[in-house]
XYZ file of C-alpha atoms in Angstrom:
178
model
C -36.612 223.964 11.745
C -36.095 220.390 12.588
C -36.764 218.729 15.901
C -33.778 216.653 17.764
C -32.456 216.555 21.006
C -29.438 216.203 23.092
C -29.138 212.880 24.610
C -25.882 211.146 26.008
C -24.455 207.924 24.692
C -24.967 205.615 27.748
C -26.368 202.484 26.971
C -30.003 202.246 28.646
C -30.995 205.507 26.880
C -31.863 203.492 23.576
C -35.356 203.736 24.176
C -35.276 207.190 24.662
C -33.898 207.394 21.436
C -36.327 205.264 19.614
C -39.197 207.141 21.312
C -37.543 210.295 19.714
C -37.820 209.058 16.734
C -41.114 207.650 16.960
C -42.223 210.921 17.942
C -40.985 212.864 15.091
C -37.381 213.488 15.958
C -35.064 214.046 12.940
C -31.817 214.021 14.860
C -29.768 214.006 18.009
C -27.006 215.729 19.400
C -24.502 213.981 21.566
C -20.917 214.829 23.246
C -18.369 215.162 21.127
C -15.412 214.442 23.312
C -17.240 211.383 24.831
C -17.407 209.564 21.593
C -14.083 210.689 20.289
C -12.383 208.735 23.355
C -13.796 205.681 23.166
C -12.208 202.661 21.872
C -13.026 201.891 18.285
C -15.414 198.619 19.000
C -17.291 200.945 21.507
C -17.540 203.568 19.035
C -18.505 201.169 16.034
C -21.612 199.666 18.334
C -22.836 202.968 19.045
C -22.528 203.850 15.454
C -24.318 201.022 14.241
C -27.329 201.474 16.815
C -27.627 205.201 15.429
C -27.846 203.689 12.056
C -30.042 200.997 13.155
C -33.183 203.490 14.611
C -32.535 205.895 11.536
C -32.252 208.847 13.842
C -29.058 210.665 12.701
C -26.417 211.896 15.067
C -25.836 215.204 13.107
C -24.729 217.694 15.788
C -22.495 217.225 18.673
C -21.588 219.542 21.724
C -18.627 219.164 24.169
C -15.840 219.463 21.451
C -13.287 219.144 23.673
C -12.748 217.890 27.455
C -12.112 220.149 30.069
C -9.182 217.942 31.232
C -7.499 218.354 27.751
C -6.251 221.556 28.016
C -4.870 221.958 24.488
C -3.788 225.693 24.601
C -1.620 225.469 27.756
C 1.714 224.788 25.943
C 3.154 223.769 22.531
C 3.169 220.308 23.421
C -0.634 220.432 24.285
C -1.387 222.339 21.236
C 0.358 219.545 19.108
C -2.123 216.733 21.147
C -4.878 219.201 20.186
C -3.811 218.849 16.505
C -3.577 215.263 16.726
C -7.051 215.178 18.675
C -8.892 216.652 15.991
C -7.218 214.669 13.205
C -7.772 211.430 14.780
C -11.687 212.514 15.759
C -12.395 213.641 12.549
C -11.370 210.953 10.783
C -13.579 208.741 13.072
C -16.518 210.743 12.983
C -16.368 210.835 9.236
C -18.167 207.773 9.126
C -21.116 208.937 10.525
C -23.745 211.922 9.858
C -22.018 214.205 12.116
C -22.088 217.837 10.375
C -22.285 220.507 13.354
C -19.832 220.811 16.531
C -20.433 222.924 18.917
C -17.088 224.270 20.564
C -18.406 225.175 23.846
C -15.866 223.568 25.821
C -15.306 226.250 28.943
C -12.801 224.365 30.981
C -10.749 223.599 27.670
C -10.401 227.021 26.324
C -10.061 229.093 29.659
C -7.131 230.958 30.300
C -4.280 229.020 31.876
C -1.648 229.857 34.573
C 1.081 230.356 32.009
C -0.788 232.826 29.708
C -2.871 235.936 30.168
C -6.469 236.156 28.676
C -5.242 238.087 25.327
C -2.041 235.228 24.905
C -5.197 232.919 25.277
C -7.319 234.405 22.829
C -4.507 234.595 19.998
C -3.615 230.726 20.699
C -7.307 229.846 20.109
C -7.411 232.144 17.091
C -4.262 230.129 15.874
C -5.969 226.818 16.766
C -9.277 227.761 14.770
C -7.475 229.154 11.657
C -4.420 226.566 11.169
C -5.614 223.432 12.658
C -9.564 223.554 13.050
C -10.885 225.189 9.901
C -8.985 223.638 7.514
C -9.559 220.083 8.680
C -13.267 220.900 9.358
C -13.319 222.088 5.555
C -11.336 218.836 4.550
C -14.275 216.647 6.614
C -17.319 218.874 5.832
C -17.809 220.120 9.321
C -19.019 223.661 10.722
C -17.589 224.528 14.054
C -20.113 226.358 16.184
C -18.287 228.868 18.711
C -20.337 229.095 21.428
C -20.294 231.930 24.236
C -20.829 230.255 27.529
C -21.031 232.187 30.900
C -18.563 233.652 33.221
C -19.042 230.696 35.743
C -17.860 228.166 33.201
C -14.927 230.116 31.159
C -13.363 233.577 30.721
C -13.064 233.290 27.023
C -16.127 233.885 25.094
C -18.474 234.949 27.729
C -20.582 237.252 25.368
C -22.480 236.979 22.188
C -20.589 240.103 21.135
C -16.956 238.728 21.973
C -17.823 235.435 20.072
C -19.143 237.274 17.021
C -16.232 239.518 16.871
C -13.602 236.507 16.974
C -15.874 234.473 14.565
C -16.203 237.733 12.295
C -12.218 238.326 12.669
C -11.800 234.541 11.801
C -13.890 234.855 8.546
C -13.722 231.270 7.990
C -16.861 229.362 6.659
C -16.208 226.654 8.896
C -16.317 228.434 11.721
C -19.236 230.262 12.869
C -21.303 231.058 16.089
C -23.844 229.077 17.724
C -26.226 230.868 20.484
C -27.820 228.532 22.890
C -30.419 229.943 25.026
């Protein structure tokens, strides 16, 4: 078992991250989409700080921001592919290896699709875009079941497990947070 903590990237929490390291912390977890959207100079500044305190950022949650509804249309699907390629390249210069795909608002059923169609689009996205790129960059994606107040897709461990099992891809796993 490793000891870590989920902390945002906001300036001002640097002392907390240093304290985590001083108290035996071995890693910290941050919000993927928050870092992915930063300008490169700001990303580099945060990455330099991470290296300076020797507390690696090995895990991220918040893979896709709720405003980025990549599964709503073919055009948005293409933007999702570009987002994954660009952000995976950016994170390749860090210690990140585990990305949690909770992102309830981003994966929820949209107006122009029913739940089954959304499920199929997510299956396509994971198998054709996400898993091959995760393999290329050495990432593991953890599908996370969320409560029904956050989304209508993958709201139980059984549903999430069945999805991951059906994909049968080593880069796509399941994470249960309790």
